[in-house]
């Protein structure tokens, strides 16, 4: 893909990919070694405080059996908490796919983590009431 890259930084090389969901876009950097995974410069446990969010965030690492071998730094914008979490998971999966395509791709693909969930809110149409499809109410008599 065009947005998947390997950056050779002198001090700490990393791999890069984007993840998207609804209006959220996550820019993910994958580093080798032990470190603190962060989202918008906060530890991911603090950014996604619920236990279900934490387990969902770690799902790509658990599936590929790479917990503790890599850490990520993520910058995410747009949408709400759930959309941002899904964008982060998609980005982590994409960057792990870049890291080791032969081993990780079948596992991540089977789990459905490499596929972008393209559902977005439908735009409001002119002449409608307040929503995308709701029509105006007509009087009975």
Short mmCIF file of N, CA and C in Angstrom, two decimals, residues 11-66:
data_model
loop_
_atom_site.label_atom_id
_atom_site.label_comp_id
_atom_site.label_asym_id
_atom_site.label_seq_id
_atom_site.Cartn_x
_atom_site.Cartn_y
_atom_site.Cartn_z
N UNK A 11 18.39 6.45 15.36
CA UNK A 11 18.36 5.93 16.73
C UNK A 11 17.39 4.76 16.89
N UNK A 12 16.21 4.83 16.25
CA UNK A 12 15.19 3.81 16.48
C UNK A 12 14.35 3.61 15.21
N UNK A 13 14.67 2.60 14.39
CA UNK A 13 13.88 2.39 13.17
C UNK A 13 12.47 1.89 13.49
N UNK A 14 11.52 2.27 12.64
CA UNK A 14 10.14 1.85 12.86
C UNK A 14 9.44 1.60 11.54
N UNK A 15 8.33 0.89 11.62
CA UNK A 15 7.44 0.68 10.47
C UNK A 15 6.22 1.55 10.67
N UNK A 16 5.55 1.88 9.56
CA UNK A 16 4.47 2.88 9.61
C UNK A 16 3.28 2.41 8.78
N UNK A 17 2.06 2.67 9.27
CA UNK A 17 0.84 2.37 8.52
C UNK A 17 -0.30 3.21 9.06
N UNK A 18 -1.36 3.31 8.27
CA UNK A 18 -2.58 4.02 8.68
C UNK A 18 -3.68 3.01 8.98
N UNK A 19 -4.56 3.39 9.90
CA UNK A 19 -5.77 2.63 10.17
C UNK A 19 -6.95 3.58 10.13
N UNK A 20 -8.08 3.13 9.62
CA UNK A 20 -9.23 4.02 9.49
C UNK A 20 -10.51 3.32 9.91
N UNK A 21 -11.45 4.11 10.46
CA UNK A 21 -12.79 3.63 10.80
C UNK A 21 -13.68 4.84 10.97
N UNK A 22 -14.85 4.85 10.31
CA UNK A 22 -15.76 6.00 10.32
C UNK A 22 -14.98 7.26 9.96
N UNK A 23 -14.95 8.26 10.84
CA UNK A 23 -14.20 9.48 10.57
C UNK A 23 -12.82 9.46 11.21
N UNK A 24 -12.48 8.40 11.92
CA UNK A 24 -11.21 8.32 12.65
C UNK A 24 -10.08 7.86 11.74
N UNK A 25 -8.92 8.48 11.91
CA UNK A 25 -7.70 8.08 11.20
C UNK A 25 -6.60 7.92 12.23
N UNK A 26 -5.96 6.75 12.24
CA UNK A 26 -4.86 6.47 13.18
C UNK A 26 -3.57 6.30 12.39
N UNK A 27 -2.55 7.06 12.79
CA UNK A 27 -1.22 6.93 12.20
C UNK A 27 -0.38 6.14 13.19
N UNK A 28 0.06 4.95 12.76
CA UNK A 28 0.68 3.99 13.67
C UNK A 28 2.15 3.80 13.32
N UNK A 29 3.00 3.86 14.35
CA UNK A 29 4.42 3.54 14.22
C UNK A 29 4.70 2.31 15.08
N UNK A 30 5.36 1.32 14.50
CA UNK A 30 5.68 0.07 15.20
C UNK A 30 7.19 0.03 15.46
N UNK A 31 7.56 -0.15 16.74
CA UNK A 31 8.95 -0.23 17.13
C UNK A 31 9.22 -1.62 17.70
N UNK A 32 10.44 -2.14 17.47
CA UNK A 32 10.84 -3.40 18.07
C UNK A 32 11.32 -3.14 19.49
N UNK A 33 11.15 -4.15 20.34
CA UNK A 33 11.65 -4.06 21.70
C UNK A 33 10.55 -3.80 22.70
N UNK A 34 10.97 -3.61 23.94
CA UNK A 34 10.02 -3.36 25.01
C UNK A 34 9.87 -1.86 25.16
N UNK A 35 8.62 -1.43 25.32
CA UNK A 35 8.35 -0.01 25.51
C UNK A 35 6.89 0.19 25.83
N UNK A 36 6.53 1.43 26.10
CA UNK A 36 5.15 1.79 26.44
C UNK A 36 4.39 2.14 25.17
N UNK A 37 3.31 1.43 24.87
CA UNK A 37 2.46 1.79 23.74
C UNK A 37 1.64 3.02 24.11
N UNK A 38 1.67 4.02 23.24
CA UNK A 38 0.97 5.27 23.54
C UNK A 38 -0.02 5.61 22.44
N UNK A 39 -1.07 6.33 22.84
CA UNK A 39 -2.06 6.87 21.91
C UNK A 39 -2.18 8.35 22.23
N UNK A 40 -1.88 9.20 21.26
CA UNK A 40 -1.88 10.66 21.44
C UNK A 40 -1.06 11.06 22.68
N UNK A 41 0.13 10.51 22.80
CA UNK A 41 1.11 10.82 23.85
C UNK A 41 0.65 10.41 25.25
N UNK A 42 -0.37 9.56 25.36
CA UNK A 42 -0.80 9.02 26.65
C UNK A 42 -0.66 7.51 26.58
N UNK A 43 -0.41 6.84 27.71
CA UNK A 43 -0.42 5.38 27.69
C UNK A 43 -1.78 4.87 27.22
N UNK A 44 -1.80 3.81 26.42
CA UNK A 44 -3.07 3.37 25.84
C UNK A 44 -4.07 2.96 26.90
N UNK A 45 -3.59 2.50 28.07
CA UNK A 45 -4.51 2.13 29.15
C UNK A 45 -5.26 3.35 29.68
N UNK A 46 -4.60 4.51 29.62
CA UNK A 46 -5.23 5.75 30.08
C UNK A 46 -6.16 6.32 29.01
N UNK A 47 -5.79 6.17 27.74
CA UNK A 47 -6.59 6.72 26.64
C UNK A 47 -7.86 5.89 26.42
N UNK A 48 -7.73 4.57 26.52
CA UNK A 48 -8.87 3.65 26.41
C UNK A 48 -9.04 2.95 27.76
N UNK A 49 -9.76 3.55 28.73
CA UNK A 49 -9.76 3.05 30.10
C UNK A 49 -10.56 1.77 30.33
N UNK A 50 -11.56 1.47 29.52
CA UNK A 50 -12.38 0.29 29.76
C UNK A 50 -11.60 -1.00 29.47
N UNK A 51 -11.90 -2.04 30.21
CA UNK A 51 -11.20 -3.32 30.07
C UNK A 51 -11.43 -3.94 28.69
N UNK A 52 -12.65 -3.81 28.16
CA UNK A 52 -12.93 -4.35 26.82
C UNK A 52 -12.13 -3.61 25.76
N UNK A 53 -11.93 -2.30 25.94
CA UNK A 53 -11.13 -1.52 25.00
C UNK A 53 -9.67 -1.98 25.03
N UNK A 54 -9.15 -2.24 26.24
CA UNK A 54 -7.76 -2.67 26.38
C UNK A 54 -7.54 -4.02 25.70
N UNK A 55 -8.47 -4.96 25.91
CA UNK A 55 -8.31 -6.29 25.30
C UNK A 55 -8.46 -6.21 23.78
N UNK A 56 -9.35 -5.34 23.31
CA UNK A 56 -9.51 -5.16 21.87
C UNK A 56 -8.26 -4.53 21.26
N UNK A 57 -7.65 -3.59 21.97
CA UNK A 57 -6.43 -2.91 21.50
C UNK A 57 -5.28 -3.91 21.33
N UNK A 58 -5.19 -4.87 22.25
CA UNK A 58 -4.09 -5.84 22.23
C UNK A 58 -4.36 -7.06 21.34
N UNK A 59 -5.54 -7.15 20.76
CA UNK A 59 -5.94 -8.32 19.98
C UNK A 59 -4.96 -8.67 18.85
N UNK A 60 -4.50 -7.70 18.02
CA UNK A 60 -3.55 -8.07 16.96
C UNK A 60 -2.25 -8.68 17.51
N UNK A 61 -1.77 -8.16 18.65
CA UNK A 61 -0.55 -8.70 19.24
C UNK A 61 -0.78 -10.11 19.79
N UNK A 62 -1.95 -10.34 20.41
CA UNK A 62 -2.26 -11.66 20.95
C UNK A 62 -2.37 -12.69 19.83
N UNK A 63 -3.06 -12.33 18.74
CA UNK A 63 -3.26 -13.27 17.64
C UNK A 63 -1.94 -13.67 16.98
N UNK A 64 -1.02 -12.70 16.87
CA UNK A 64 0.27 -12.98 16.22
C UNK A 64 1.33 -13.44 17.21
N UNK A 65 0.94 -13.56 18.50
CA UNK A 65 1.85 -14.00 19.56
C UNK A 65 3.10 -13.12 19.65
N UNK A 66 2.91 -11.79 19.59
CA UNK A 66 4.02 -10.85 19.65
C UNK A 66 3.90 -9.87 20.81
#
